[in-house]
């Protein structure tokens, strides 16, 4: 290396400039600015001119654009350096489009970036331990960046995927007194021929079970991402988060799930810049938009679309950041009972349309129009258009865009928009059922979560109830469980119990490796999965997660053993369910007796925090636990944390006195 380091230096290398003339012109200063402004404001203008901004424009209003941009694109659009996922790779195009529009409006744009990891890339690896904690970290860094530019009058967020977008929303809504807008980063295009980005993540499990060939795996793995940008083309956590952003009123009407890189996607960024200027002029702040009613609208659209269970963690965190009422499981259950699911998209179907078709079919406002006759939406809420939700819907209903995109979908894909986003009666006739059920029982006294709409209909009894009963197979890590699936240990009819995957054990990892393998293996629909971990938004099947308390918090799930008899019942119609331990084959017990028995047992001897759990994640787990845990969205309740620390310090001092 040293031979290369100091050899072959050309004159241009050995003669760097030692000074330069500096920008021409002068800062637009005056007496009052020089006398009364903070030195930071003045020095900031000096640096802005040094970067190359026209100094005569440095008294214009300033906005800060925050995004999750990652990687580096060359001038030809091809990657010079890769990023974690397609979702953040093209966001710079949206930032540029918005910035140029701001400049036209005599507003000075600033841009800063906090990129985000990929849950798909993290699956099955220890990187998943950082996934959920990253959301809080990114929101914290974004808030610090916001406060570090005190001259910014308004904020724009540009974000796409599983943790970057929820973290961005948490940061934006916490700025209660600023005008704010969110630009969803859109979706990647599906391949003309191939597999969606959910199914393609199972090529390893399917190959191990002789379901596909090596050649097939290599080919479909290469072409599943058919465009360089955008979130995955199924309604997972990324897509659902975009729907939620628009439903909250934070994003423009009909902006969620647009195809990345297309002209309509860029126009959304330009229109968002104009809208943010109007919000600034009208004095409409984010606290005027994200209210308790807006949170409920978001829950309604989550139910209508059949969204990811991860939003049960993210929306409460957004509500907390906005200073709104945090939705409870009872609130979610009420909404899911009231709101019909009317959107047919991957992974829930019945037809697994990619999410770009949902956008072309009218997206969020189309679904809202279908629900209008139920009178359940709060149409009087303010949105980033500067108008109410009801006014937005009236405008969209008669727009040329609405009808033109539906015609385009029919011409390009041969799909009727009304088969993607359906009328209520049609959806019911097609068998679309409500999204989420919250079972309880002696295994889950604090409750659990299952996307009941994603259970295979063929294993649900005629009364709409999914039933499973039998001896369980217990695994203390996802690694053990996926190995059992691949080596044939798991068979038709098994009940798997994966414990130790909650926040204290793994940072509450996603177990999509397991759920995706079960989905695409022929016997998988007959297997039941119980865990204190969480699932990817694209997960399907009889998979019950978020079981609380978690194993490492002395939860009953952590006291189960191989061979214990467990009974699961999920009523997909009435959205109720139970998960109960009923003793063993040799000693059957009632539900109450099972509760008593579990209380006597000690935690499974092999359940411990994962040995590779990072200190950062262990700290996050402890802080969110004392803040209310998963039920409150894994947030940092600073007052509560400080109270616990104060009491802990007092207890330590008392202990030290006794030991002195």
XYZ file of C-alpha atoms in Angstrom, residues 34-649:
616
model
C -25.613 42.616 12.203
C -26.484 44.158 15.533
C -29.110 41.725 16.805
C -28.873 38.372 14.989
C -27.101 35.388 16.567
C -23.615 34.879 15.200
C -24.718 31.449 13.998
C -27.309 32.975 11.658
C -24.704 35.276 10.130
C -22.035 32.601 9.781
C -24.642 30.291 8.269
C -25.185 32.828 5.459
C -21.416 32.915 4.886
C -21.337 29.123 4.471
C -24.426 29.145 2.233
C -22.660 31.551 -0.103
C -19.509 29.429 0.058
C -21.491 26.356 -0.994
C -22.588 28.295 -4.061
C -26.080 29.632 -3.327
C -26.868 33.029 -4.801
C -26.056 35.370 -1.887
C -28.790 37.808 -2.922
C -31.375 35.101 -2.098
C -30.145 34.384 1.412
C -32.908 36.400 3.074
C -35.576 34.154 1.538
C -37.580 31.876 3.820
C -35.810 28.573 4.517
C -37.207 25.054 4.532
C -35.469 21.865 5.613
C -35.936 18.715 3.523
C -35.112 15.557 5.448
C -34.898 12.203 3.711
C -33.663 8.647 4.084
C -31.543 8.873 0.930
C -28.864 6.191 0.697
C -26.214 5.097 -1.790
C -24.891 7.256 -4.598
C -26.262 7.615 -8.128
C -24.024 8.592 -11.018
C -25.092 11.161 -13.612
C -26.355 8.260 -15.734
C -28.651 7.125 -12.911
C -26.650 3.963 -12.252
C -25.226 3.224 -8.803
C -21.738 4.410 -7.961
C -22.223 3.020 -4.454
C -24.990 0.722 -3.284
C -27.415 1.392 -0.460
C -29.363 -0.859 1.901
C -32.491 -1.120 -0.276
C -34.276 0.259 -3.323
C -36.598 2.257 -1.083
C -34.079 4.984 -0.345
C -31.950 4.878 -3.510
C -34.017 7.238 -5.674
C -35.213 9.609 -2.957
C -32.657 12.170 -4.105
C -34.748 12.657 -7.243
C -37.705 13.694 -5.077
C -35.496 15.985 -2.992
C -34.181 17.609 -6.167
C -37.649 18.048 -7.679
C -38.973 19.643 -4.496
C -35.866 21.817 -4.059
C -36.126 23.252 -7.573
C -39.787 24.049 -6.969
C -38.934 25.793 -3.699
C -36.294 27.892 -5.473
C -38.903 28.982 -8.042
C -41.070 30.096 -5.133
C -38.182 32.130 -3.629
C -37.729 29.687 -0.768
C -34.266 28.431 0.138
C -34.173 24.650 0.549
C -31.757 22.806 2.819
C -31.386 19.024 2.615
C -30.129 16.519 5.169
C -30.115 12.734 5.143
C -30.570 9.987 7.715
C -30.631 6.758 5.746
C -32.312 3.577 6.920
C -31.623 -0.179 6.979
C -33.628 -2.862 5.175
C -35.687 -5.403 7.066
C -35.569 -7.719 4.057
C -31.767 -7.613 4.021
C -31.741 -8.148 7.791
C -33.965 -11.251 7.812
C -32.326 -14.252 9.413
C -29.300 -12.246 10.545
C -28.306 -10.500 13.741
C -28.842 -7.192 11.914
C -32.529 -7.679 12.772
C -31.663 -6.897 16.406
C -31.186 -3.262 15.341
C -34.295 -2.975 13.177
C -37.019 -1.721 15.521
C -34.655 0.220 17.827
C -33.365 2.056 14.747
C -36.751 3.708 14.328
C -36.365 5.534 17.646
C -32.734 6.359 16.891
C -33.533 7.833 13.479
C -36.362 9.937 14.901
C -33.971 11.237 17.537
C -31.279 12.167 14.990
C -33.858 13.767 12.696
C -35.169 15.874 15.576
C -31.613 16.958 16.379
C -31.079 17.959 12.745
C -34.331 19.932 12.798
C -33.290 21.818 15.919
C -29.824 22.381 14.436
C -31.275 24.585 11.693
C -33.265 27.074 13.781
C -33.786 29.388 10.799
C -35.908 26.804 8.938
C -39.535 27.918 8.867
C -41.022 24.647 7.565
C -40.140 20.972 7.165
C -40.492 18.376 4.436
C -39.838 14.669 4.975
C -39.106 12.295 2.086
C -39.224 8.653 3.155
C -40.315 5.210 2.062
C -39.625 2.098 4.046
C -40.192 0.041 7.178
C -38.334 2.038 9.822
C -37.246 5.168 7.966
C -40.804 6.298 7.229
C -42.265 5.717 10.740
C -39.164 7.364 12.238
C -39.584 10.315 9.864
C -43.232 10.722 10.850
C -42.335 10.570 14.555
C -39.798 13.360 14.037
C -42.050 15.565 11.905
C -45.156 15.390 14.100
C -43.096 16.214 17.193
C -42.451 19.679 15.704
C -45.891 20.787 16.829
C -45.589 24.461 15.869
C -44.056 24.151 12.392
C -45.668 23.614 8.985
C -44.804 20.091 7.865
C -45.392 17.843 4.852
C -44.418 14.235 4.043
C -43.578 12.974 0.557
C -43.978 9.171 0.372
C -41.121 7.590 -1.568
C -43.365 5.271 -3.595
C -43.057 1.655 -4.661
C -40.754 -0.344 -6.883
C -42.144 -1.779 -10.097
C -42.917 -5.515 -10.220
C -41.250 -7.604 -12.944
C -43.115 -8.473 -16.133
C -42.309 -12.115 -15.351
C -41.014 -13.257 -11.989
C -41.796 -13.139 -8.301
C -42.723 -10.320 -5.972
C -40.201 -9.138 -3.413
C -42.009 -10.988 -0.631
C -42.062 -14.381 -2.273
C -38.512 -14.088 -3.592
C -37.245 -13.896 -0.002
C -38.171 -17.576 0.385
C -35.972 -19.030 -2.365
C -33.619 -20.537 0.241
C -36.351 -22.380 2.155
C -38.063 -23.561 -1.026
C -34.786 -24.776 -2.511
C -33.971 -26.630 0.730
C -37.349 -28.399 0.470
C -36.804 -29.245 -3.221
C -39.579 -26.916 -4.343
C -37.441 -24.967 -6.864
C -34.203 -25.462 -8.783
C -30.954 -23.577 -8.349
C -31.349 -22.078 -11.834
C -34.861 -20.844 -11.100
C -33.785 -19.294 -7.794
C -30.921 -17.439 -9.472
C -33.109 -16.088 -12.262
C -36.062 -14.821 -10.213
C -33.763 -13.472 -7.527
C -32.107 -11.275 -10.144
C -35.189 -9.572 -11.573
C -37.714 -9.210 -8.738
C -36.863 -5.533 -8.190
C -37.829 -4.217 -11.622
C -36.945 -0.590 -10.866
C -34.110 0.960 -8.888
C -36.251 2.780 -6.343
C -39.316 2.433 -4.179
C -40.506 0.187 -1.374
C -41.418 -3.460 -1.944
C -44.414 -4.021 -4.213
C -46.584 -5.656 -1.564
C -48.553 -4.018 1.245
C -46.028 -4.672 3.970
C -44.879 -2.214 6.591
C -43.388 0.170 4.011
C -46.534 0.357 1.898
C -48.826 0.494 4.917
C -46.789 3.347 6.405
C -47.296 5.357 3.205
C -51.050 4.738 3.436
C -50.976 5.859 7.078
C -49.030 9.040 6.231
C -51.668 10.065 3.706
C -54.556 9.039 5.959
C -53.124 11.214 8.744
C -53.289 14.209 6.411
C -49.471 14.505 6.473
C -49.080 13.687 2.752
C -50.929 15.039 -0.267
C -54.115 13.389 -1.444
C -53.272 10.431 -3.718
C -49.538 10.397 -3.014
C -49.037 7.032 -1.267
C -47.737 4.046 -3.294
C -46.825 5.948 -6.487
C -44.365 4.142 -8.817
C -40.819 5.284 -8.065
C -39.000 7.091 -10.854
C -42.123 7.884 -12.886
C -43.197 11.412 -13.798
C -46.316 11.282 -11.617
C -44.059 10.408 -8.658
C -41.858 13.446 -9.321
C -44.912 15.670 -9.677
C -46.000 14.667 -6.165
C -42.719 16.120 -4.845
C -43.183 19.361 -6.796
C -46.803 19.681 -5.676
C -45.741 18.995 -2.084
C -43.305 21.918 -2.235
C -46.095 24.244 -3.376
C -48.389 22.890 -0.664
C -45.770 23.466 2.042
C -45.364 27.073 0.928
C -49.125 27.532 1.257
C -49.098 25.991 4.736
C -46.366 28.427 5.718
C -48.315 31.404 4.375
C -51.551 30.278 6.029
C -49.881 29.498 9.358
C -51.147 25.874 9.391
C -48.955 23.815 11.683
C -48.558 20.085 12.089
C -50.434 20.168 15.406
C -53.434 21.448 13.443
C -53.281 18.365 11.194
C -52.232 15.378 13.318
C -54.991 15.207 15.927
C -56.859 12.420 17.693
C -59.334 12.382 14.794
C -56.500 12.075 12.275
C -55.049 9.152 14.219
C -58.428 7.415 14.043
C -58.648 8.077 10.286
C -55.271 6.357 9.931
C -56.546 3.346 11.885
C -59.606 3.202 9.639
C -57.487 3.114 6.483
C -55.195 0.518 8.035
C -58.239 -1.715 8.438
C -59.613 -0.943 4.964
C -56.308 -1.814 3.276
C -55.502 -4.809 5.509
C -52.232 -3.283 6.641
C -49.128 -4.588 8.371
C -49.291 -5.521 12.057
C -46.134 -3.457 12.590
C -48.262 -0.314 12.456
C -49.643 -1.388 15.823
C -46.188 -0.390 17.055
C -45.619 2.615 14.800
C -48.927 4.493 14.881
C -48.998 4.648 18.716
C -45.440 6.012 18.583
C -46.504 8.654 16.051
C -49.490 9.549 18.229
C -47.239 9.871 21.273
C -44.830 12.114 19.361
C -47.731 14.313 18.215
C -49.098 14.619 21.736
C -52.253 12.728 20.777
C -54.135 9.954 22.544
C -52.291 6.648 22.119
C -54.610 4.035 20.565
C -55.100 0.912 22.668
C -55.772 -2.657 21.570
C -59.427 -2.031 22.380
C -59.386 0.940 19.994
C -57.814 -1.162 17.247
C -60.323 -3.930 17.826
C -63.258 -1.514 17.658
C -62.020 -0.033 14.383
C -61.432 -3.446 12.838
C -64.950 -4.524 13.760
C -66.445 -1.360 12.226
C -64.365 -1.071 9.052
C -64.595 -3.551 6.169
C -61.456 -4.517 4.279
C -61.969 -3.444 0.668
C -58.497 -3.519 -0.919
C -57.215 -6.627 -2.695
C -53.426 -6.506 -2.709
C -50.460 -8.743 -1.990
C -50.111 -10.405 0.537
C -53.721 -10.689 1.665
C -55.574 -10.856 -1.635
C -57.810 -12.526 -2.582
C -55.932 -11.458 -5.723
C -52.359 -10.455 -4.835
C -52.195 -7.230 -6.855
C -48.945 -5.259 -6.468
C -49.388 -1.969 -4.647
C -48.774 0.129 -7.770
C -52.164 -1.147 -8.958
C -53.727 0.168 -5.763
C -52.271 3.580 -6.621
C -53.598 3.430 -10.191
C -56.978 2.342 -8.842
C -57.217 5.557 -6.838
C -55.185 4.718 -3.747
C -56.117 6.092 -0.344
C -58.753 8.616 -1.490
C -60.496 5.951 -3.580
C -60.760 3.694 -0.531
C -62.054 6.633 1.489
C -64.723 7.359 -1.126
C -65.849 3.716 -0.969
C -66.226 4.017 2.813
C -68.009 7.355 2.706
C -71.494 5.934 3.052
C -70.555 4.413 6.415
C -69.912 7.911 7.844
C -66.960 6.668 9.878
C -64.204 8.959 8.563
C -63.571 12.309 10.214
C -63.868 14.464 7.099
C -63.561 17.732 9.007
C -59.853 17.251 9.804
C -57.301 19.636 8.300
C -54.708 18.228 5.864
C -51.503 19.416 4.198
C -53.481 20.599 1.181
C -54.715 23.401 3.413
C -58.209 21.970 3.017
C -60.219 19.449 4.992
C -60.263 15.763 4.182
C -63.826 16.054 2.930
C -62.864 18.857 0.532
C -59.943 16.764 -0.738
C -62.225 13.812 -1.427
C -64.746 15.987 -3.282
C -61.942 17.312 -5.476
C -60.438 13.881 -6.170
C -63.815 12.294 -6.915
C -64.343 14.453 -10.002
C -60.692 14.673 -11.108
C -59.458 13.618 -14.530
C -56.511 11.882 -12.851
C -58.816 9.432 -11.090
C -60.445 8.215 -14.300
C -57.346 8.427 -16.508
C -55.269 6.209 -14.207
C -58.047 3.638 -13.979
C -58.210 3.513 -17.792
C -54.422 3.172 -17.933
C -54.503 0.240 -15.496
C -57.066 -1.525 -17.676
C -55.079 -0.882 -20.861
C -51.672 -1.831 -19.447
C -52.485 -4.721 -17.102
C -56.015 -5.728 -18.104
C -57.177 -5.095 -14.540
C -60.381 -3.331 -13.478
C -59.719 -0.791 -10.758
C -62.914 -1.857 -8.988
C -61.390 -5.321 -8.544
C -58.459 -3.805 -6.638
C -60.274 -1.263 -4.468
C -63.786 -2.616 -4.163
C -67.181 -1.373 -3.146
C -68.123 -2.594 0.325
C -70.717 -5.079 -0.911
C -68.419 -6.486 -3.589
C -65.577 -6.908 -1.089
C -67.847 -8.820 1.242
C -69.053 -11.047 -1.612
C -65.432 -11.760 -2.564
C -64.692 -12.958 0.963
C -62.565 -10.043 2.185
C -62.608 -10.161 5.961
C -61.412 -7.720 8.593
C -57.709 -7.413 9.159
C -56.489 -8.039 12.696
C -57.537 -10.066 15.718
C -56.199 -9.610 19.241
C -56.330 -13.000 21.010
C -55.781 -13.382 24.738
C -55.463 -16.353 27.085
C -53.333 -17.818 29.819
C -50.345 -17.719 27.450
C -51.012 -14.089 26.473
C -52.625 -12.265 29.414
C -51.632 -8.883 27.923
C -52.813 -9.937 24.490
C -51.309 -10.803 21.128
C -51.743 -9.917 17.451
C -52.601 -11.931 14.361
C -53.407 -10.738 10.858
C -56.405 -13.051 10.763
C -57.350 -12.010 7.245
C -54.137 -13.671 6.037
C -54.953 -17.146 7.363
C -55.534 -19.507 4.440
C -59.298 -19.820 3.980
C -59.057 -23.579 3.429
C -57.985 -24.178 7.047
C -60.713 -22.016 8.585
C -63.869 -23.850 9.686
C -67.254 -23.025 8.168
C -68.143 -20.839 11.150
C -65.161 -18.582 10.419
C -63.013 -19.903 13.263
C -59.453 -21.157 12.902
C -58.738 -23.953 15.385
C -55.558 -25.758 16.359
C -54.871 -27.964 19.359
C -52.011 -30.273 20.214
C -48.505 -30.649 21.602
C -46.152 -27.785 20.846
C -42.561 -27.678 19.650
C -40.631 -24.978 21.506
C -37.679 -23.082 20.036
C -35.644 -20.479 21.879
C -34.402 -18.691 18.764
C -35.436 -18.026 15.196
C -32.282 -19.821 14.048
C -33.430 -23.041 15.737
C -36.902 -22.701 14.263
C -35.846 -22.089 10.652
C -33.411 -25.011 10.886
C -36.313 -27.235 11.979
C -38.357 -26.126 8.967
C -35.499 -26.751 6.557
C -34.495 -30.169 7.950
C -38.043 -31.556 8.059
C -38.567 -31.477 11.835
C -41.692 -29.362 11.328
C -44.582 -31.220 9.696
C -48.246 -30.655 8.866
C -50.349 -29.851 11.933
C -47.487 -28.732 14.195
C -47.754 -25.819 16.619
C -44.437 -23.974 16.783
C -43.615 -21.745 19.741
C -40.632 -19.415 19.260
C -39.783 -17.640 22.513
C -37.264 -15.030 23.607
C -37.866 -12.833 20.553
C -39.357 -9.827 22.320
C -37.604 -6.486 22.902
C -35.519 -7.758 25.837
C -34.393 -10.834 23.925
C -33.660 -9.703 20.388
C -34.899 -6.137 20.061
C -38.222 -7.669 18.952
C -36.946 -9.139 15.712
C -39.126 -9.845 12.703
C -39.522 -13.534 11.969
C -40.352 -13.294 8.268
C -37.857 -16.072 7.580
C -40.309 -18.381 9.333
C -43.617 -16.993 8.110
C -42.502 -16.723 4.494
C -41.134 -20.258 4.493
C -44.432 -21.570 5.874
C -46.408 -19.588 3.303
C -44.637 -21.094 0.313
C -44.199 -24.672 1.536
C -47.072 -27.071 0.747
C -47.702 -28.019 4.391
C -47.153 -24.509 5.801
C -50.801 -23.468 5.983
C -51.394 -26.313 8.446
C -48.720 -25.043 10.876
C -49.462 -22.603 13.729
C -46.779 -20.214 14.974
C -46.751 -18.522 18.391
C -44.070 -15.984 19.334
C -43.284 -12.909 21.416
C -41.434 -11.509 18.402
C -43.091 -9.592 15.558
C -43.701 -10.242 11.874
C -42.928 -8.617 8.559
C -45.845 -6.726 7.062
C -45.965 -9.279 4.241
C -46.296 -12.223 6.627
C -49.315 -14.485 6.285
C -50.670 -17.631 7.878
C -51.789 -18.719 11.343
C -48.993 -16.709 12.932
C -49.599 -15.055 16.294
C -47.024 -12.510 17.459
C -46.530 -9.689 19.962
C -47.493 -12.176 22.723
C -47.251 -10.340 26.001
C -45.693 -10.229 28.416
C -42.627 -11.404 26.516
C -40.702 -14.426 27.759
C -37.885 -12.431 29.347
C -40.391 -10.267 31.227
C -41.623 -13.404 33.046
C -44.392 -13.859 30.492
C -46.204 -17.235 30.495
C -45.022 -17.901 26.930
C -41.499 -18.231 28.308
C -42.589 -21.074 30.595
C -43.817 -23.440 27.905
C -42.034 -26.712 27.164
C -41.952 -29.240 24.337
C -45.034 -31.422 24.410
C -47.280 -29.002 26.311
C -50.815 -29.005 24.967
C -51.901 -25.652 23.553
C -55.257 -24.699 22.081
C -55.641 -21.820 19.613
C -58.956 -20.412 18.432
C -59.187 -17.363 16.155
C -62.636 -16.084 15.226
C -61.984 -14.251 11.949
C -65.543 -12.923 11.813
C -65.993 -11.480 15.292
C -62.264 -10.727 15.666
C -61.764 -12.494 18.956
C -59.489 -15.333 19.933
C -57.787 -17.332 22.642
C -54.370 -18.934 23.157
C -54.351 -21.286 26.109
C -52.050 -23.811 27.739
C -54.085 -26.905 28.699
C -51.540 -29.065 30.482
C -49.869 -32.113 28.971
C -50.991 -35.323 27.321
C -50.714 -37.153 30.636
C -52.120 -34.314 32.761
C -54.815 -32.279 30.974
C -55.822 -29.009 32.649
C -58.580 -26.428 32.370
C -57.712 -22.876 31.278
C -57.690 -21.677 34.895
C -55.644 -24.667 36.068
C -53.227 -24.036 33.210
C -52.817 -20.432 34.337
C -52.000 -21.630 37.868
C -49.519 -24.206 36.563
C -47.705 -21.660 34.396
C -47.457 -19.283 37.353
C -45.613 -22.014 39.292
C -43.151 -22.789 36.524
C -39.810 -21.118 36.025
C -38.799 -19.550 32.739
C -37.400 -21.931 30.116
C -33.748 -22.525 31.085
C -32.464 -21.705 27.587
C -34.291 -18.375 27.244
C -31.816 -15.525 27.624
C -31.083 -12.287 25.821
C -29.367 -13.264 22.603
C -25.599 -13.380 23.215
C -25.045 -11.069 20.228
C -27.629 -8.496 21.319
C -25.891 -5.099 21.004
C -25.614 -2.888 24.076
C -27.447 -0.164 22.137
C -30.435 -2.463 21.647
C -30.366 -3.684 25.244
C -30.547 -0.049 26.361
C -33.425 0.646 23.941
C -35.272 -2.420 25.245
C -34.928 -1.306 28.854
C -36.020 2.273 28.117
C -39.081 1.288 26.074
C -40.038 -1.351 28.663
C -40.319 1.192 31.476
C -42.125 3.519 29.032
C -44.995 1.071 28.531
C -43.526 -1.465 26.110
C -45.057 -2.593 22.844
C -48.592 -1.540 23.827
C -47.454 2.108 23.750
C -45.394 1.716 20.581
C -41.934 1.134 22.104
C -41.485 4.855 22.721
C -39.243 6.758 25.115
C -41.465 8.300 27.791
C -38.813 10.617 29.208
C -40.769 11.598 32.333
C -41.371 7.958 33.183
C -37.740 7.009 32.490
C -36.435 9.832 34.703
C -38.837 8.810 37.462
C -37.608 5.203 37.338
C -33.962 6.343 37.325
C -34.560 8.612 40.315
C -36.197 5.812 42.289
C -33.454 3.429 41.229
C -30.742 5.808 42.389
